[in-house]
Coordinates of C-alpha atoms and ligand atoms in Angstrom, one line a residue:
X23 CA 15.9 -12.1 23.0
X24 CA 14.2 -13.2 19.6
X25 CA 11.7 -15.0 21.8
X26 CA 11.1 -12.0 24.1
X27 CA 10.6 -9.3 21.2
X28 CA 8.3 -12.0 19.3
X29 CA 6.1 -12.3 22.1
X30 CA 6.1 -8.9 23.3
X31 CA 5.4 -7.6 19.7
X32 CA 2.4 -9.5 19.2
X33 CA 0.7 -9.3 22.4
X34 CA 0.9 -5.8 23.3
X35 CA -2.5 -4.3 23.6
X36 CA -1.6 -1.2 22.8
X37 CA -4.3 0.1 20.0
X38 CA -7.7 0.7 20.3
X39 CA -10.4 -2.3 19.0
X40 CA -10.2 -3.2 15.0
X41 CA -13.6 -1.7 13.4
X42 CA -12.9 -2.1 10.1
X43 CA -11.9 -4.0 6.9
X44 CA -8.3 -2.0 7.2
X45 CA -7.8 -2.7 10.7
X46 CA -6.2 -6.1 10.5
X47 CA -3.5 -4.8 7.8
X48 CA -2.5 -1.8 9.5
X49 CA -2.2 -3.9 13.1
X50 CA -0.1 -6.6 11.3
X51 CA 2.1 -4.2 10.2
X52 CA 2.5 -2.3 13.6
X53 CA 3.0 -5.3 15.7
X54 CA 5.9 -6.0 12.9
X55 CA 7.5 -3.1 13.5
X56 CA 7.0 -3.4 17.9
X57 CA 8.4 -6.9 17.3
X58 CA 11.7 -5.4 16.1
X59 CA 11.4 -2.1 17.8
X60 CA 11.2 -4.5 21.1
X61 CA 14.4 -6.8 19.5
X62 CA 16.4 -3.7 18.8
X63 CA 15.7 -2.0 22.3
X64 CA 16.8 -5.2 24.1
X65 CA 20.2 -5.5 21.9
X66 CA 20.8 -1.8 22.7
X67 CA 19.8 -1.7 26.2
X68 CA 21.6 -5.3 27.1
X69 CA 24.9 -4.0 25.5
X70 CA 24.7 -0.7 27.2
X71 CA 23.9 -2.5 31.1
X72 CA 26.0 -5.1 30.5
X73 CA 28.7 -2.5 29.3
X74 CA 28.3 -0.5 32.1
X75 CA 28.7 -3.5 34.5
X76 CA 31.4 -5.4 32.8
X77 CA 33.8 -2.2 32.2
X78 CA 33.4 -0.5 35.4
X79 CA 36.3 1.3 36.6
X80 CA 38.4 -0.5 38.6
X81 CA 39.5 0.6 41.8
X82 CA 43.0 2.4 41.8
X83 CA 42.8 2.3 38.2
X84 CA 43.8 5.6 37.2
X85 CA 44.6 5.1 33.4
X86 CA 42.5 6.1 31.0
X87 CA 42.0 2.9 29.2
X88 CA 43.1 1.7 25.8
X89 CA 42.9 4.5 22.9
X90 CA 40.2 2.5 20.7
X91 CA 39.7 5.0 17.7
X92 CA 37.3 3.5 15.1
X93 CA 36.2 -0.2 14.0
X94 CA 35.5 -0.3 10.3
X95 CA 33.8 -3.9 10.0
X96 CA 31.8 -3.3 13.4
X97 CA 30.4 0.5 11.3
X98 CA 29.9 -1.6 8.2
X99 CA 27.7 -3.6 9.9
X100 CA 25.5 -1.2 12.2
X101 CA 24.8 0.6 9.2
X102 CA 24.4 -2.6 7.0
X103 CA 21.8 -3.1 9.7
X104 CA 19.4 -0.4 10.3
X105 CA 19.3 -0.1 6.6
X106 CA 18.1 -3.7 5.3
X107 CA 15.3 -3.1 8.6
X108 CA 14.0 0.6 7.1
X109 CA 14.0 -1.5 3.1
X110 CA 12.1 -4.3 4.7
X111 CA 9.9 -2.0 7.1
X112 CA 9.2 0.4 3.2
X113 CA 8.3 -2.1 1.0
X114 CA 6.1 -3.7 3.7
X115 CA 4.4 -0.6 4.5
X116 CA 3.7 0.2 1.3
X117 CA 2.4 -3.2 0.4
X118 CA -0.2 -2.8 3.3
X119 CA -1.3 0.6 1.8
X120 CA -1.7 -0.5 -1.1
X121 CA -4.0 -3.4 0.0
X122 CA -6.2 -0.4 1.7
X123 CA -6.2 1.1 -1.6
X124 CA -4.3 3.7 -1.2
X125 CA -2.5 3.6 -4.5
X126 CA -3.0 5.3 -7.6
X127 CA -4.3 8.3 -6.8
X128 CA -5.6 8.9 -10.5
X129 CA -7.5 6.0 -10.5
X130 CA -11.2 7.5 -9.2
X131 CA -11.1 10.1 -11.7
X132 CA -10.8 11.0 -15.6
X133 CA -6.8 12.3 -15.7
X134 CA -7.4 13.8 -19.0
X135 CA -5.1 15.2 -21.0
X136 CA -3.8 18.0 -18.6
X137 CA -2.1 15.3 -16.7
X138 CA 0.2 14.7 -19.6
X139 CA 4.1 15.1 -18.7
X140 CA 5.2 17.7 -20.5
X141 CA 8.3 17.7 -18.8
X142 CA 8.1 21.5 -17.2
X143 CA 6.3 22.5 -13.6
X144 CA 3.3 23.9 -14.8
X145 CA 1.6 20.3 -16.3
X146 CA 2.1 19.8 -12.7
X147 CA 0.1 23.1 -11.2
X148 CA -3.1 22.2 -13.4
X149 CA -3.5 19.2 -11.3
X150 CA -4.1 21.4 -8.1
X151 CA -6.6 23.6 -10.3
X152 CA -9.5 23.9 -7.8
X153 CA -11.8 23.4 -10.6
X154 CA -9.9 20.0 -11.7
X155 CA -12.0 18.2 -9.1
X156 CA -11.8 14.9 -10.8
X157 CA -7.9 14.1 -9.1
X158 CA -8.7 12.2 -6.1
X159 CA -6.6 11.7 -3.0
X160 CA -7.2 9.4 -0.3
X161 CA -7.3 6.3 1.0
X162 CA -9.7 3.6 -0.7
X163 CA -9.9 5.0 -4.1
X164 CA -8.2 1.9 -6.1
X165 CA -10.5 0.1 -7.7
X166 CA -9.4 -2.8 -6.7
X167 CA -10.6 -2.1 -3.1
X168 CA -13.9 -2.5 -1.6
X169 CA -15.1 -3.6 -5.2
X170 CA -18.7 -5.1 -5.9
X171 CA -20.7 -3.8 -3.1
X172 CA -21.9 0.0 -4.1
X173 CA -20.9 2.0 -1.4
X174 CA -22.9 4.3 0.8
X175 CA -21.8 7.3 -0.4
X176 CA -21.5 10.5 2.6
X177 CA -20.0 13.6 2.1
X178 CA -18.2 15.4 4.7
X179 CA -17.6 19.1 5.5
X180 CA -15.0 19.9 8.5
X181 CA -15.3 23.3 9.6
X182 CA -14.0 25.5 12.8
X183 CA -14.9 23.1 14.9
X184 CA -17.5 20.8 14.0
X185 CA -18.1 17.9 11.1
X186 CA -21.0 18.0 9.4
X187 CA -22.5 14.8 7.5
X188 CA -24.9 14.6 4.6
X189 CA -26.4 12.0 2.7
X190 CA -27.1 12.6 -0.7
X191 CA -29.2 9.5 -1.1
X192 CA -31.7 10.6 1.5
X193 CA -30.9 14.3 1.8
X194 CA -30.0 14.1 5.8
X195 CA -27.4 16.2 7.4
X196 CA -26.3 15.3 10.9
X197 CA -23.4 16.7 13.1
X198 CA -22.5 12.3 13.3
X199 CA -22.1 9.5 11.3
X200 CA -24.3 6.6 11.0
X201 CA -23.3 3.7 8.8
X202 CA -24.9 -0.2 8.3
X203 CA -22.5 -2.8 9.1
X204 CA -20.9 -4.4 6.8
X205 CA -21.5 -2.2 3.7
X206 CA -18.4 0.0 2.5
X207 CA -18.9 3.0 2.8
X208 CA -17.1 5.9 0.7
X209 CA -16.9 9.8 2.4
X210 CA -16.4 12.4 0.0
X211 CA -14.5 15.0 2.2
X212 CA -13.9 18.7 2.1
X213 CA -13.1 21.5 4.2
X214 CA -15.1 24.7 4.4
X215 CA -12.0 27.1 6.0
X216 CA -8.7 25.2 6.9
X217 CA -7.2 21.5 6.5
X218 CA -8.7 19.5 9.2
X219 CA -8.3 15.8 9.0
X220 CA -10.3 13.2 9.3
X221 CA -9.0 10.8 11.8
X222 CA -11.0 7.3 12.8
X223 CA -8.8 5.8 15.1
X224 CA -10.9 1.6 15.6
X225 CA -11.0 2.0 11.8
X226 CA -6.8 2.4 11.5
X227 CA -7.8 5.8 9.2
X228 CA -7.2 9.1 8.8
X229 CA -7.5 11.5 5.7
X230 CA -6.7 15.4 5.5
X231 CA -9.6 17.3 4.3
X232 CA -8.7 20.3 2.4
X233 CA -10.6 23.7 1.6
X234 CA -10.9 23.7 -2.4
X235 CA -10.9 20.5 -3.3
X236 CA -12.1 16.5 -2.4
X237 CA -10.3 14.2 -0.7
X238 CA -11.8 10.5 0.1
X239 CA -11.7 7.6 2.6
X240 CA -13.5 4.2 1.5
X241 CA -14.1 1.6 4.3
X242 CA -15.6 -1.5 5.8
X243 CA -17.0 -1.0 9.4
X244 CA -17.0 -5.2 10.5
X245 CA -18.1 -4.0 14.2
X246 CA -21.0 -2.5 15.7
X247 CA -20.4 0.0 18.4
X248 CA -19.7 3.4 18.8
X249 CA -16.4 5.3 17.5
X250 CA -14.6 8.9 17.8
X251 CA -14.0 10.6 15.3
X252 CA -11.2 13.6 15.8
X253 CA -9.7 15.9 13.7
X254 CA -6.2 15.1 13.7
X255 CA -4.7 18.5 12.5
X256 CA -4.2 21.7 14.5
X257 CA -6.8 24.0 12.8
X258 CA -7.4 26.4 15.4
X259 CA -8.1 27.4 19.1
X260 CA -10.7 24.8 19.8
X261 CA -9.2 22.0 17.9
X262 CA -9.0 20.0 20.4
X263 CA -12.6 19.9 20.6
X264 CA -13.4 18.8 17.2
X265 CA -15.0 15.6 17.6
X266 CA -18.1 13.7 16.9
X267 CA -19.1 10.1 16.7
X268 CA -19.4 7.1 14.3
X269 CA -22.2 4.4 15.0
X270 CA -21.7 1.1 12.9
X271 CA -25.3 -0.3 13.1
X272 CA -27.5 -3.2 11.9
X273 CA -28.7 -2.5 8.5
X274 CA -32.2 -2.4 9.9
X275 CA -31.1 0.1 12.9
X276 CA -29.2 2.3 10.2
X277 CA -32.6 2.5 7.8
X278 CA -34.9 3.4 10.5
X279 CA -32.4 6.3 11.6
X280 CA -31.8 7.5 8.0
X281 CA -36.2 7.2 7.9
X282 CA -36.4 8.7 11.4
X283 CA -34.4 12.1 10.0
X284 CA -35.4 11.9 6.8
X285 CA -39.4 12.1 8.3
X286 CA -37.7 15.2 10.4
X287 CA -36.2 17.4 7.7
X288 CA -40.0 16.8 5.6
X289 CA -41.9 17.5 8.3
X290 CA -42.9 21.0 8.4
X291 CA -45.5 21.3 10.8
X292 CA -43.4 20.3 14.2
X293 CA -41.3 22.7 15.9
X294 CA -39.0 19.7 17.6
X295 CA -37.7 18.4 14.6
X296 CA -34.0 18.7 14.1
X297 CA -32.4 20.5 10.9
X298 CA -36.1 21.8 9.9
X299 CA -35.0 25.3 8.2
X300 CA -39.1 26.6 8.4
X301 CA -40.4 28.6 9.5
X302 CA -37.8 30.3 11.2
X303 CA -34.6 31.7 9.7
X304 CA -31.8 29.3 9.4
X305 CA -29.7 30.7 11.6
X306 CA -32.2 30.9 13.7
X307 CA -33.7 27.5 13.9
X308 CA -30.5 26.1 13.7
X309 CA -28.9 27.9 17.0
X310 CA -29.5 24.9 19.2
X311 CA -27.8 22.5 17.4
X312 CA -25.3 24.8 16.6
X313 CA -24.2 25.3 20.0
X314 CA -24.6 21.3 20.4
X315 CA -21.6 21.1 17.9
X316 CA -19.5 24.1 19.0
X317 CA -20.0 26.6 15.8
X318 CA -21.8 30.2 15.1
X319 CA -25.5 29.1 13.9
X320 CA -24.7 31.4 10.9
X321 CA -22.0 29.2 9.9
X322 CA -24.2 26.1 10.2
X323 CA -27.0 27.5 8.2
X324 CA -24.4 28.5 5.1
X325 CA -23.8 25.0 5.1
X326 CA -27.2 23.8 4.0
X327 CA -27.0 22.0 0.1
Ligands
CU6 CU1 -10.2 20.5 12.7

């Protein structure tokens, strides 16, 4: 049985391809828990067939069997059980979350002094002050994670029903996400109606973005290729058709798509050119790609920095 369940829970195929730095934590840790999900299953299913084979009723048996009321050592230890298994499963799970920095959720900004415990509910309710934007929440922000390569920063706006991407290096907005390989990269999120969340499922991630305030993911992409992204919380009729994709590229593949844009938005003379807001109103101009992403074109165009 210990053989089965180790072999089963390691070679199960069951998620998608590991993209990122994350991956390889949060797959060690779920083929942990299929190898003794798989143990447990075989213990309780072999018990209950064998059970049902070996205590069969008898033929012209018509007792009802022995009146067995209650086993104290045999409840000691199917509690005793279960609950070294959830201990074990906790302290793992939060070891690997802490490796994808998902710790100390003051750590990326300045606490301040409102932070300080003075030991009644309302020290608390500053921290969710809208204007307190410096509390950060998400995955990546430890310091100790990621560290020494600056990341490409990208913020991200979810909205009914489309993400929308910008670079504050370059100034590009896209309706996907392009990132160089290799390189973290940092996504400053927020939400311009109701929580969405941020879900990248090769990269083992997935963030809520809130309206009001910032939430963050910081990751490695280790693969090129071509990833969903899908919003992982109900936030409306056409949920389900919130999605977009990620390209993990070359560096030199990523540059000449951040120049290719970059050259689109400046360039004011050509009517092809995508996210150009002249000469045309905003709304206007942007229609086409706002039908490409499945919002109102006046929505898009409020979103312009
Ligand atoms: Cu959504």
């Amino acid at each position: 049985m210990t053989l089965i369940s180790l072999w089963y829970g390691q070679n199960h195929g069951l998620l998608p391809i590991a993209a990122s730095s994350d991956a390889g934590d949060v797959d060690e840790l779920f083929n942990f828990m299929m190898t003794i999900a798989t143990g447990l299953f075989l213990l309780v299913e072999g018990v209950l067939v064998y059970s049902l084979i070996k205590f069969r009723r008898k033929k012209d048996d018509t007792t009802d069997g022995p009146p067995i009321e209650g086993n104290v050592p045999l409840e000691i230890v199917w509690t005793a059980i279960p609950t070294v298994i959830v201990f074990i499963l906790s302290i793992y799970s939060f070891e690997i979350y802490n490796r994808m920095g998902g710790l100390d959720p003051m750590a990326a900004g300045d606490p301040g002094p409102q932070m300080a415990h003075h030991g009644h509910h309302s020290s608390q309710l500053v921290a969710l002050d809208p204007n307190q934007q410096n509390i950060a929440l998400g995955l990546g922000i430890s310091p100790d994670s990621d560290q020494g390569i600056n990341p490409l920063e990208v913020k991200v706006n979810g909205i009914q029903y489309a993400w929308i991407f910008t670079y504050p290096e370059s100034g590009v907005i896209s309706g996907e996400i392009h990132v160089p390989i290799n390189r973290p990269v940092a996504l400053n999120m927020t939400a311009g109606d109701v929580i969405h969340a941020f879900w990248l499922p090769e990269f083992r991630i997935k963030q809520d973005v809130i309206p009001g305030r910032e939430t963050k993911l910081v990751f490695t992409p280790n693969k090129i290729g071509e990833y969903p992204v899908v919003c992982a919380e109900l936030c409306g009729a056409y949920h389900g058709g919130m999605k977009t994709k990620l390209f993990v590229q070359s560096e030199a593949d990523y540059q000449q798509w951040i120049q290719d844009n970059t050259f689109a938005m400046n360039d004011n003379s050509s009517e092809s050119v995508a996210m150009n807001p002249e000469p045309d109103s905003d709304a206007k101009f942007l229609a086409p790609y706002a039908e490409d992403i499945g919002v109102d074109s006046d929505i898009l165009a409020q979103l312009k920095p």
